[in-house]
Short mmCIF file of C-alpha atoms in Angstrom, two decimals:
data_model
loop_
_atom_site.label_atom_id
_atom_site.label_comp_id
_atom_site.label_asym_id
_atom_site.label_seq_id
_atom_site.Cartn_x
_atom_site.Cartn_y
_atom_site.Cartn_z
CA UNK M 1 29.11 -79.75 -20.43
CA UNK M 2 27.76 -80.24 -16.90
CA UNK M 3 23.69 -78.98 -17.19
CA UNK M 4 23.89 -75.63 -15.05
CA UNK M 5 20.20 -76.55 -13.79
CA UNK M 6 21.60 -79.67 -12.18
CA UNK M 7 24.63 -78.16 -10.00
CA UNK M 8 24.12 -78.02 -6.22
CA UNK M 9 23.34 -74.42 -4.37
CA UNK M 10 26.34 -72.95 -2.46
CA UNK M 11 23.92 -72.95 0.55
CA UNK M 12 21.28 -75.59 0.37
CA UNK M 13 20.00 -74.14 4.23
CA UNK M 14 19.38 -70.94 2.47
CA UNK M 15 15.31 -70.46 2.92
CA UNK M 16 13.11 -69.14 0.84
CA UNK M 17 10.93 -66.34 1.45
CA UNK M 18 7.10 -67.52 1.54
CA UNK M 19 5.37 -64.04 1.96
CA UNK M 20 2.87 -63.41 0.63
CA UNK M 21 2.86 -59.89 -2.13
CA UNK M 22 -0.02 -57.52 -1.64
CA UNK M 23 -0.62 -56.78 -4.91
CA UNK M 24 -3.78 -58.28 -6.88
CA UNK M 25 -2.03 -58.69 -9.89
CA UNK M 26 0.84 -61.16 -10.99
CA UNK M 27 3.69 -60.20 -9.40
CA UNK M 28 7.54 -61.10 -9.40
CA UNK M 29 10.22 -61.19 -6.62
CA UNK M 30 13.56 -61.63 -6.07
CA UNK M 31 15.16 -64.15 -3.66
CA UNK M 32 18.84 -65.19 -4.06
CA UNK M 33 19.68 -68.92 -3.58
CA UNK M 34 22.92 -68.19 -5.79
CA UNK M 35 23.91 -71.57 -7.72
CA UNK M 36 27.80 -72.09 -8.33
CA UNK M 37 29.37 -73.10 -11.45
CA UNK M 38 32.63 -72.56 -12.67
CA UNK M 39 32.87 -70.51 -15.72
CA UNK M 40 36.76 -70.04 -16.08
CA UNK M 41 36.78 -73.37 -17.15
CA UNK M 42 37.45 -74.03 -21.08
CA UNK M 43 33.71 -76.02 -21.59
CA UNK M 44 31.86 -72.77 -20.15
CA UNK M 45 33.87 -70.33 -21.81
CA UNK M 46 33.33 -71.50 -25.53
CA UNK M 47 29.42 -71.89 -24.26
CA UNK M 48 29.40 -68.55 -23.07
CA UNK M 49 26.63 -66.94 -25.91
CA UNK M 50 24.42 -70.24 -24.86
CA UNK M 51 24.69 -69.49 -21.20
CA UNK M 52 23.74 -65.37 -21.81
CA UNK M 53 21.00 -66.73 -24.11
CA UNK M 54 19.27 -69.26 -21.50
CA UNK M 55 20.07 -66.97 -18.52
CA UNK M 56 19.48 -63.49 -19.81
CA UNK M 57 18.10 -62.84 -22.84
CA UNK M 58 15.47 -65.31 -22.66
CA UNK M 59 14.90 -64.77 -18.90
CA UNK M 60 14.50 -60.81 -19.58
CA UNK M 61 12.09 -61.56 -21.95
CA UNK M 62 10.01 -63.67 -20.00
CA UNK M 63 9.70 -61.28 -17.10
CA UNK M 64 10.03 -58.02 -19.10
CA UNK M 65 6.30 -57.11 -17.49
CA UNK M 66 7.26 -58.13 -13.96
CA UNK M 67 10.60 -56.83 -13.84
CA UNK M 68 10.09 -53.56 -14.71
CA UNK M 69 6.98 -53.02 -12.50
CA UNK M 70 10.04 -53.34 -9.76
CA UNK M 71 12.68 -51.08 -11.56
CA UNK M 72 10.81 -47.35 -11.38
CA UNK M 73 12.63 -45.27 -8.79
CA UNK M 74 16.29 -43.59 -9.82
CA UNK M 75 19.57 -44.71 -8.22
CA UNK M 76 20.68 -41.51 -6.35
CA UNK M 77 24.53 -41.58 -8.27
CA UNK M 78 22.89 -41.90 -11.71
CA UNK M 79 20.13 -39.31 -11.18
CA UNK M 80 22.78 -36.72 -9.85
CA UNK M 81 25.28 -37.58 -12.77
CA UNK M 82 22.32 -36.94 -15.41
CA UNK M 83 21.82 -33.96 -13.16
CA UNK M 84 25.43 -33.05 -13.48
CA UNK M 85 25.13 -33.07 -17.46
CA UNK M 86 25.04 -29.43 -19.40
CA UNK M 87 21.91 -28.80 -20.54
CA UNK M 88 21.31 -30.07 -23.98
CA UNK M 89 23.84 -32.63 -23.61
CA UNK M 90 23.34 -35.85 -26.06
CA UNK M 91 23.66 -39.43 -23.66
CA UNK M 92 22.98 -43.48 -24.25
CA UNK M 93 21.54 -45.48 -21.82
CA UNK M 94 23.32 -48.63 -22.59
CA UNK M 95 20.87 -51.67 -21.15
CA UNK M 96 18.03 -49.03 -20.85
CA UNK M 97 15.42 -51.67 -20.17
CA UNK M 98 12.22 -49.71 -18.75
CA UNK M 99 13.28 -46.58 -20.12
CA UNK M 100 13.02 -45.39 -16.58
CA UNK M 101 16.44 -42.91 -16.77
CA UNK M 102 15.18 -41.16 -20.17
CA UNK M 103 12.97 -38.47 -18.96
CA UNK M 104 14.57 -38.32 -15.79
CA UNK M 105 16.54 -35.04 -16.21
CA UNK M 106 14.19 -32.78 -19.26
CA UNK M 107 17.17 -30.52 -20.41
CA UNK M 108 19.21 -33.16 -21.53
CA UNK M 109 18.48 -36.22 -24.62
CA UNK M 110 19.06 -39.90 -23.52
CA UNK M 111 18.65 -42.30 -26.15
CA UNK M 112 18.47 -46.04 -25.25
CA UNK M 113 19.51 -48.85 -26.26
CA UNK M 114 18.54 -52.68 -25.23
CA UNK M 115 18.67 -56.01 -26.64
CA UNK M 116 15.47 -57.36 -24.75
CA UNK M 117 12.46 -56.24 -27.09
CA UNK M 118 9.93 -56.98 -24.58
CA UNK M 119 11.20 -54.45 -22.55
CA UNK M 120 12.22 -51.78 -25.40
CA UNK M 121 8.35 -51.97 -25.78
CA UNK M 122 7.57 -50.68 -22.60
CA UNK M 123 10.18 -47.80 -22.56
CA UNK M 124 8.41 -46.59 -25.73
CA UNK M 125 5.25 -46.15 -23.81
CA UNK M 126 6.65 -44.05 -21.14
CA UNK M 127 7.31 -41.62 -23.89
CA UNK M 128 8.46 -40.34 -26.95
CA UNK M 129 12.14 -42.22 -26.91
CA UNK M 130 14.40 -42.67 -29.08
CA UNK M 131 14.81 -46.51 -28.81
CA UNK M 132 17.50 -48.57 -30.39
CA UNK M 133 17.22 -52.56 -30.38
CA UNK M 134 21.08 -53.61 -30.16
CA UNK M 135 23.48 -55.22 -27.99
CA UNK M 136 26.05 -53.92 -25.35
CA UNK M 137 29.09 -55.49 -26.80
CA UNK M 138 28.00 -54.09 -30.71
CA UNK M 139 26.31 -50.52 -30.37
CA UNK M 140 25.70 -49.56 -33.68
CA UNK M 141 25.58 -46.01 -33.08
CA UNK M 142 29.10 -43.36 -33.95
CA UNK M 143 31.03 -41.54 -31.06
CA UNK M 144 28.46 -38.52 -30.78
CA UNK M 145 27.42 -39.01 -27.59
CA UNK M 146 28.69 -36.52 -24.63
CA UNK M 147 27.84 -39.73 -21.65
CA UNK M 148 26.60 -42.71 -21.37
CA UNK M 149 25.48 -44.55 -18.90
CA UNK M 150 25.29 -48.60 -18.22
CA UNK M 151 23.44 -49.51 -15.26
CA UNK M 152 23.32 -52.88 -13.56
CA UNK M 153 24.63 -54.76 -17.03
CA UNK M 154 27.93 -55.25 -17.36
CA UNK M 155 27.27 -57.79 -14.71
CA UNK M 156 25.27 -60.35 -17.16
CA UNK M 157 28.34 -60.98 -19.50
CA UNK M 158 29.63 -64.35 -18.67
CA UNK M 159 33.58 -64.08 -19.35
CA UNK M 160 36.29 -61.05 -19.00
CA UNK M 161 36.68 -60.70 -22.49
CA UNK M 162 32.90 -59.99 -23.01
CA UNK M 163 32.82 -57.60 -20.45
CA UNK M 164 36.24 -55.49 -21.19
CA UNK M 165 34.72 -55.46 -24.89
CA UNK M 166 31.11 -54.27 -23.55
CA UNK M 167 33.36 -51.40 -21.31
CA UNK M 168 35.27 -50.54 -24.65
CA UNK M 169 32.32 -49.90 -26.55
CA UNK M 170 31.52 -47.61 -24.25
CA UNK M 171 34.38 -45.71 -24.61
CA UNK M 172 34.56 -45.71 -28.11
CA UNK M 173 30.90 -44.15 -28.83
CA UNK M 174 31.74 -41.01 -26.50
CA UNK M 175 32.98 -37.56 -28.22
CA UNK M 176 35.99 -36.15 -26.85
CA UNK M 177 35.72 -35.25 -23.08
CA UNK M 178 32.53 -37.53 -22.91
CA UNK M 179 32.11 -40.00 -19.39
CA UNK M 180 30.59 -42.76 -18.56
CA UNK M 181 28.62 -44.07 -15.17
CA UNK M 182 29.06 -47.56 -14.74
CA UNK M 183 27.04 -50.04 -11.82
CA UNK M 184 27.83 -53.36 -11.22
CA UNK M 185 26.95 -55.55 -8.59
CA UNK M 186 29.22 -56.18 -5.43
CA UNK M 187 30.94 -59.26 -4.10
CA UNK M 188 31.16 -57.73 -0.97
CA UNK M 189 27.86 -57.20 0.40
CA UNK M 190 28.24 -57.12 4.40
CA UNK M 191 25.11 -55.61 5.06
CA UNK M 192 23.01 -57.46 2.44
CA UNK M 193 20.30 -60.25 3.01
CA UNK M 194 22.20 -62.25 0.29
CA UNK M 195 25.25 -62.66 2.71
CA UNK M 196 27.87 -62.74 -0.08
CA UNK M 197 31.33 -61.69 0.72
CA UNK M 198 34.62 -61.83 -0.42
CA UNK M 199 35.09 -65.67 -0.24
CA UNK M 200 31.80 -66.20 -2.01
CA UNK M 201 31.70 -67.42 -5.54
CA UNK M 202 31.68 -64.65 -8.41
CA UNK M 203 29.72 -66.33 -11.17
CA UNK M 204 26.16 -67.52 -9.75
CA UNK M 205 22.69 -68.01 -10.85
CA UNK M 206 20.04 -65.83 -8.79
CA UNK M 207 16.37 -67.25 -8.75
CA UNK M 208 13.73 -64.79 -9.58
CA UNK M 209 10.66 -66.28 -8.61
CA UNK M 210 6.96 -65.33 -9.98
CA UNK M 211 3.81 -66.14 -7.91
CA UNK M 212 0.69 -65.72 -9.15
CA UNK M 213 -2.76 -64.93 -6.60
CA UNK M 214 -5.06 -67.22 -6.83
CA UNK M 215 -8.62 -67.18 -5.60
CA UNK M 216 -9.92 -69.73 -2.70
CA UNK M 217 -13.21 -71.15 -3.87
CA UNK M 218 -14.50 -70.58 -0.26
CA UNK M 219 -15.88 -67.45 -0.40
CA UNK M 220 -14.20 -66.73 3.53
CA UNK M 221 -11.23 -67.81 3.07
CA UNK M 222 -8.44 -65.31 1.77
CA UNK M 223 -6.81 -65.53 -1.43
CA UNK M 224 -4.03 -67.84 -1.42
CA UNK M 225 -0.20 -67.05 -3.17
CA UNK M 226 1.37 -69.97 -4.84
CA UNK M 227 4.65 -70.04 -7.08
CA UNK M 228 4.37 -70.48 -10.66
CA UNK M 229 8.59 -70.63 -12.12
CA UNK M 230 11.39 -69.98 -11.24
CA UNK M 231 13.83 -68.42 -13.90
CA UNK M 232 17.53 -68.47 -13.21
CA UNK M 233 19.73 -64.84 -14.01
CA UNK M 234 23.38 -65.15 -14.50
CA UNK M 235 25.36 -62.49 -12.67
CA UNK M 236 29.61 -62.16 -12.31
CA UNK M 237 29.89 -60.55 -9.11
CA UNK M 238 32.48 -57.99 -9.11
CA UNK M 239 35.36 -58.05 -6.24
CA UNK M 240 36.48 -54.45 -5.24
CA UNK M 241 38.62 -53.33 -7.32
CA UNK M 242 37.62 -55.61 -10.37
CA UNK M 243 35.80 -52.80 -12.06
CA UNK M 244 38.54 -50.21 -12.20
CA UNK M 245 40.96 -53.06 -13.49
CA UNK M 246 38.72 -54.05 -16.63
CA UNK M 247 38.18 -50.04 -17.57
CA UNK M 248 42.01 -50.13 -17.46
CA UNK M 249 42.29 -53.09 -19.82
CA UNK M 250 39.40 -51.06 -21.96
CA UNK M 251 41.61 -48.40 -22.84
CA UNK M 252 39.33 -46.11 -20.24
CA UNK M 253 40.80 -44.12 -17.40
CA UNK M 254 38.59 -43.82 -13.85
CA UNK M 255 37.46 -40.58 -12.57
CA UNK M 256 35.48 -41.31 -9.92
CA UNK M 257 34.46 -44.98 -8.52
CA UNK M 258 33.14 -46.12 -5.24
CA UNK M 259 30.01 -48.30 -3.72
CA UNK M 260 26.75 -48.17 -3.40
CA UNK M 261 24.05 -50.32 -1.57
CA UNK M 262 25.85 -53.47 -2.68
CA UNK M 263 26.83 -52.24 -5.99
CA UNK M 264 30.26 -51.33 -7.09
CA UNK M 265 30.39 -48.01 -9.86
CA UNK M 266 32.65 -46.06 -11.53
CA UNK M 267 32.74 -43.26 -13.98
CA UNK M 268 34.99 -43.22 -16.47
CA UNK M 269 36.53 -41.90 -19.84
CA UNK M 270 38.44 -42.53 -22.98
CA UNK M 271 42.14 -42.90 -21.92
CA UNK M 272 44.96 -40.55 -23.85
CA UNK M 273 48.26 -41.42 -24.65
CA UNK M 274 50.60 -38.99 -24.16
CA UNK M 275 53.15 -38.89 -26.90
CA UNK M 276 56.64 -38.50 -26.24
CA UNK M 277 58.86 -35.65 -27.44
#
Protein backbone atom coordinates (compact mmCIF):
# COMPACT_ATOMS: atom_id res chain seq x y z
CA UNK A 1 0.00 0.00 0.00
CA UNK A 2 1.01 3.41 -1.35
CA UNK A 3 2.51 5.46 2.08
CA UNK A 4 -0.38 8.15 2.54
CA UNK A 5 2.51 10.65 3.71
CA UNK A 6 4.03 10.39 0.26
CA UNK A 7 0.88 11.23 -2.08
CA UNK A 8 0.85 14.66 -3.77
CA UNK A 9 -1.63 17.64 -2.38
CA UNK A 10 -4.72 18.26 -4.57
CA UNK A 11 -3.42 21.90 -4.70
CA UNK A 12 0.28 22.19 -4.32
CA UNK A 13 -0.30 26.43 -4.87
CA UNK A 14 -2.35 26.23 -1.79
CA UNK A 15 -0.28 28.65 0.81
CA UNK A 16 0.14 28.35 4.07
CA UNK A 17 -0.78 30.74 6.62
CA UNK A 18 2.48 32.25 8.39
CA UNK A 19 0.76 34.46 11.12
CA UNK A 20 1.86 34.72 13.79
CA UNK A 21 -0.75 33.49 17.20
CA UNK A 22 -0.90 35.96 20.03
CA UNK A 23 -0.93 33.76 22.62
CA UNK A 24 2.29 33.16 24.93
CA UNK A 25 1.72 29.71 25.27
CA UNK A 26 1.99 26.70 22.73
CA UNK A 27 -0.60 26.97 20.54
CA UNK A 28 -2.23 24.90 17.60
CA UNK A 29 -3.95 25.92 14.30
CA UNK A 30 -5.67 24.68 11.63
CA UNK A 31 -4.80 25.16 7.92
CA UNK A 32 -6.19 22.79 5.23
CA UNK A 33 -3.78 21.67 2.44
CA UNK A 34 -6.21 18.54 1.99
CA UNK A 35 -4.03 15.45 0.63
CA UNK A 36 -5.96 12.96 -1.79
CA UNK A 37 -5.93 9.33 -1.60
CA UNK A 38 -8.27 6.95 -2.72
CA UNK A 39 -9.87 4.93 -0.09
CA UNK A 40 -12.58 2.94 -2.12
CA UNK A 41 -9.91 1.05 -3.32
CA UNK A 42 -9.56 -2.74 -1.92
CA UNK A 43 -5.69 -2.00 -0.30
CA UNK A 44 -7.22 1.04 1.81
CA UNK A 45 -10.27 -0.54 2.74
CA UNK A 46 -8.80 -3.73 4.53
CA UNK A 47 -6.18 -0.96 6.12
CA UNK A 48 -8.88 1.05 7.24
CA UNK A 49 -8.30 0.47 11.46
CA UNK A 50 -4.41 1.39 10.52
CA UNK A 51 -5.37 4.53 8.72
CA UNK A 52 -8.02 5.71 11.86
CA UNK A 53 -5.14 4.67 14.17
CA UNK A 54 -2.24 6.89 12.47
CA UNK A 55 -4.70 9.68 11.52
CA UNK A 56 -7.02 9.93 14.47
CA UNK A 57 -6.52 8.27 17.38
CA UNK A 58 -2.97 8.90 17.64
CA UNK A 59 -3.27 12.45 16.22
CA UNK A 60 -6.11 13.27 18.96
CA UNK A 61 -3.91 12.21 21.41
CA UNK A 62 -1.09 14.17 20.53
CA UNK A 63 -2.96 17.44 20.39
CA UNK A 64 -5.62 16.61 23.03
CA UNK A 65 -4.16 19.97 25.00
CA UNK A 66 -4.15 22.14 21.89
CA UNK A 67 -7.22 21.06 20.38
CA UNK A 68 -9.44 21.56 22.94
CA UNK A 69 -8.10 25.02 23.98
CA UNK A 70 -9.87 25.77 20.34
CA UNK A 71 -13.17 23.72 20.85
CA UNK A 72 -14.98 25.87 23.94
CA UNK A 73 -17.89 27.78 22.45
CA UNK A 74 -21.38 25.72 21.57
CA UNK A 75 -22.59 25.18 17.99
CA UNK A 76 -25.91 27.16 17.95
CA UNK A 77 -28.09 23.74 16.52
CA UNK A 78 -26.64 21.56 19.30
CA UNK A 79 -27.03 24.08 22.16
CA UNK A 80 -30.77 24.73 21.11
CA UNK A 81 -31.45 20.86 20.67
CA UNK A 82 -30.00 20.25 24.37
CA UNK A 83 -32.18 23.25 25.03
CA UNK A 84 -35.08 21.56 23.38
CA UNK A 85 -34.65 18.40 25.77
CA UNK A 86 -37.36 17.93 28.85
CA UNK A 87 -35.89 18.64 31.82
CA UNK A 88 -34.32 15.69 33.43
CA UNK A 89 -33.86 14.04 30.24
CA UNK A 90 -30.86 11.26 30.21
CA UNK A 91 -28.37 12.03 26.76
CA UNK A 92 -24.72 10.64 25.37
CA UNK A 93 -22.39 12.73 23.87
CA UNK A 94 -20.95 10.31 21.49
CA UNK A 95 -17.14 11.73 20.63
CA UNK A 96 -17.51 14.11 23.68
CA UNK A 97 -13.87 15.11 23.57
CA UNK A 98 -13.55 18.38 25.87
CA UNK A 99 -16.59 17.69 27.62
CA UNK A 100 -17.58 21.10 26.45
CA UNK A 101 -21.61 20.08 25.70
CA UNK A 102 -22.03 18.39 29.32
CA UNK A 103 -22.89 21.24 31.50
CA UNK A 104 -24.16 23.16 28.79
CA UNK A 105 -27.93 22.88 29.52
CA UNK A 106 -28.11 22.13 33.92
CA UNK A 107 -31.64 20.46 33.85
CA UNK A 108 -30.73 17.78 31.76
CA UNK A 109 -27.69 14.62 32.32
CA UNK A 110 -25.20 14.16 29.38
CA UNK A 111 -22.91 11.45 29.82
CA UNK A 112 -19.88 11.15 27.44
CA UNK A 113 -18.24 8.98 25.83
CA UNK A 114 -14.68 9.14 23.85
CA UNK A 115 -12.05 6.90 22.77
CA UNK A 116 -9.14 9.57 23.04
CA UNK A 117 -8.05 9.37 26.86
CA UNK A 118 -6.07 12.42 26.69
CA UNK A 119 -8.96 14.27 26.10
CA UNK A 120 -11.53 12.23 28.46
CA UNK A 121 -9.00 13.68 31.03
CA UNK A 122 -9.73 17.07 30.46
CA UNK A 123 -13.60 16.75 30.30
CA UNK A 124 -13.29 15.31 33.83
CA UNK A 125 -11.83 18.52 35.03
CA UNK A 126 -14.49 20.71 33.77
CA UNK A 127 -16.66 18.85 36.17
CA UNK A 128 -18.19 16.16 37.81
CA UNK A 129 -18.95 13.90 34.44
CA UNK A 130 -19.85 10.90 33.96
CA UNK A 131 -17.08 9.77 31.50
CA UNK A 132 -17.00 6.58 29.56
CA UNK A 133 -13.68 5.51 27.61
CA UNK A 134 -15.21 3.57 24.46
CA UNK A 135 -15.53 3.76 20.87
CA UNK A 136 -18.27 5.13 18.45
CA UNK A 137 -18.80 2.03 16.48
CA UNK A 138 -19.02 -0.28 20.09
CA UNK A 139 -20.83 1.87 22.88
CA UNK A 140 -21.03 -0.30 25.62
CA UNK A 141 -23.79 1.32 27.26
CA UNK A 142 -27.98 -0.25 26.91
CA UNK A 143 -30.77 1.79 25.04
CA UNK A 144 -31.60 4.14 28.13
CA UNK A 145 -30.77 7.12 26.77
CA UNK A 146 -33.68 9.74 25.64
CA UNK A 147 -30.79 11.65 22.82
CA UNK A 148 -27.70 11.56 21.87
CA UNK A 149 -25.70 13.57 20.23
CA UNK A 150 -22.42 13.02 17.81
CA UNK A 151 -20.75 16.07 16.87
CA UNK A 152 -18.11 16.51 14.21
CA UNK A 153 -17.22 12.46 14.29
CA UNK A 154 -18.83 10.48 12.11
CA UNK A 155 -16.57 12.22 9.71
CA UNK A 156 -13.18 10.36 10.98
CA UNK A 157 -14.42 6.79 9.98
CA UNK A 158 -12.60 5.85 6.90
CA UNK A 159 -15.18 3.52 4.90
CA UNK A 160 -19.25 3.45 4.59
CA UNK A 161 -19.56 0.48 6.46
CA UNK A 162 -17.78 2.03 9.54
CA UNK A 163 -19.77 4.92 9.45
CA UNK A 164 -23.48 3.33 8.80
CA UNK A 165 -22.37 0.99 11.84
CA UNK A 166 -21.19 4.14 14.03
CA UNK A 167 -24.95 5.82 12.88
CA UNK A 168 -26.60 2.41 13.98
CA UNK A 169 -25.20 2.40 17.25
CA UNK A 170 -26.66 5.39 17.71
CA UNK A 171 -29.89 4.31 17.10
CA UNK A 172 -29.79 1.32 18.92
CA UNK A 173 -28.75 2.92 22.50
CA UNK A 174 -31.88 5.40 22.34
CA UNK A 175 -35.27 4.43 24.33
CA UNK A 176 -38.29 4.58 22.40
CA UNK A 177 -39.06 8.11 20.97
CA UNK A 178 -35.32 9.06 21.70
CA UNK A 179 -33.31 11.43 18.69
CA UNK A 180 -30.25 12.00 17.73
CA UNK A 181 -28.21 15.35 16.41
CA UNK A 182 -25.75 14.44 14.03
CA UNK A 183 -22.73 17.07 12.38
CA UNK A 184 -20.62 16.19 9.78
CA UNK A 185 -18.50 18.13 7.71
CA UNK A 186 -19.56 19.50 4.17
CA UNK A 187 -18.25 18.87 0.69
CA UNK A 188 -19.78 21.82 -0.37
CA UNK A 189 -18.27 24.67 1.26
CA UNK A 190 -18.79 27.84 -1.16
CA UNK A 191 -18.12 30.30 1.27
CA UNK A 192 -15.23 28.55 3.09
CA UNK A 193 -11.40 29.47 3.01
CA UNK A 194 -10.82 25.71 2.25
CA UNK A 195 -12.49 26.17 -1.27
CA UNK A 196 -13.87 22.60 -1.43
CA UNK A 197 -16.85 21.95 -3.53
CA UNK A 198 -18.68 19.41 -5.07
CA UNK A 199 -15.94 18.19 -7.52
CA UNK A 200 -13.41 18.10 -4.72
CA UNK A 201 -12.18 14.86 -3.35
CA UNK A 202 -14.19 13.31 -0.27
CA UNK A 203 -11.51 11.44 1.62
CA UNK A 204 -8.49 13.94 2.48
CA UNK A 205 -5.92 14.50 5.04
CA UNK A 206 -6.15 18.11 6.76
CA UNK A 207 -2.79 19.44 8.32
CA UNK A 208 -3.08 20.73 11.78
CA UNK A 209 -0.09 22.53 12.41
CA UNK A 210 1.50 23.42 16.04
CA UNK A 211 3.94 26.37 16.47
CA UNK A 212 5.58 26.93 19.37
CA UNK A 213 6.92 30.90 20.58
CA UNK A 214 10.14 31.10 20.96
CA UNK A 215 12.20 33.80 22.57
CA UNK A 216 14.85 36.06 20.44
CA UNK A 217 18.04 36.20 22.43
CA UNK A 218 18.17 39.97 21.56
CA UNK A 219 16.55 41.44 24.18
CA UNK A 220 14.73 44.14 21.31
CA UNK A 221 13.80 42.04 19.09
CA UNK A 222 10.20 40.40 19.36
CA UNK A 223 9.55 36.91 19.98
CA UNK A 224 9.69 34.92 16.97
CA UNK A 225 6.83 31.90 15.91
CA UNK A 226 8.27 28.91 14.28
CA UNK A 227 6.47 25.49 13.39
CA UNK A 228 7.19 22.52 15.32
CA UNK A 229 4.82 19.27 13.36
CA UNK A 230 2.55 18.89 11.42
CA UNK A 231 -0.02 16.01 12.18
CA UNK A 232 -2.28 14.83 9.41
CA UNK A 233 -6.44 14.22 10.37
CA UNK A 234 -8.39 12.01 8.15
CA UNK A 235 -11.81 13.40 7.28
CA UNK A 236 -14.68 11.81 4.56
CA UNK A 237 -16.30 14.81 3.46
CA UNK A 238 -19.90 14.37 3.16
CA UNK A 239 -21.79 15.38 -0.30
CA UNK A 240 -25.37 16.77 0.35
CA UNK A 241 -27.44 14.37 0.73
CA UNK A 242 -24.85 11.62 1.85
CA UNK A 243 -25.87 11.92 5.44
CA UNK A 244 -29.57 11.31 5.15
CA UNK A 245 -28.73 8.24 2.80
CA UNK A 246 -26.39 6.38 5.45
CA UNK A 247 -29.19 7.06 8.46
CA UNK A 248 -31.45 5.34 5.90
CA UNK A 249 -29.14 2.35 5.45
CA UNK A 250 -28.86 2.54 9.57
CA UNK A 251 -32.26 1.58 10.06
CA UNK A 252 -32.84 5.50 11.29
CA UNK A 253 -35.46 7.77 9.84
CA UNK A 254 -34.56 11.84 9.44
CA UNK A 255 -36.51 14.41 11.18
CA UNK A 256 -34.87 17.32 10.58
CA UNK A 257 -31.43 17.85 8.50
CA UNK A 258 -29.93 20.85 6.92
CA UNK A 259 -26.37 22.92 6.92
CA UNK A 260 -24.51 24.76 8.89
CA UNK A 261 -21.27 26.90 8.46
CA UNK A 262 -19.81 24.18 6.24
CA UNK A 263 -21.19 21.34 8.11
CA UNK A 264 -23.94 19.09 7.01
CA UNK A 265 -26.48 17.74 10.24
CA UNK A 266 -29.31 15.87 10.76
CA UNK A 267 -31.44 14.64 13.55
CA UNK A 268 -32.69 11.53 13.52
CA UNK A 269 -34.48 8.41 15.11
CA UNK A 270 -34.97 4.71 15.29
CA UNK A 271 -36.99 3.75 12.14
CA UNK A 272 -40.46 1.53 12.67
CA UNK A 273 -41.73 -0.95 10.54
CA UNK A 274 -45.10 -0.90 10.07
CA UNK A 275 -46.58 -4.34 10.02
CA UNK A 276 -49.05 -5.31 7.62
CA UNK A 277 -52.59 -6.50 8.39
Amino acid sequence: MKNIDNTEPIDKNIKESKKKHKNKKKSLKTQNSPILYNISTPCHITASETIEKTYIHDVYSAIAGHFSATRQKPWPIVEKYLLNQPAGSLGLDVGCGNGRYLFLVQNIYLMGIDRCEALLQIANETGEAHLISGDARLLPVRPIFDFAISIAVIHHLTTETHRIDALRQLLNILRPGGTALIFVWALEQPNSRRGWNEYSPQDILVPWISYTKVKSRDKESKDEVVETKIHKRYYHLFRKGELEEYIEKAGGEVIESGYEHDNWWAEMKLRVNKIET
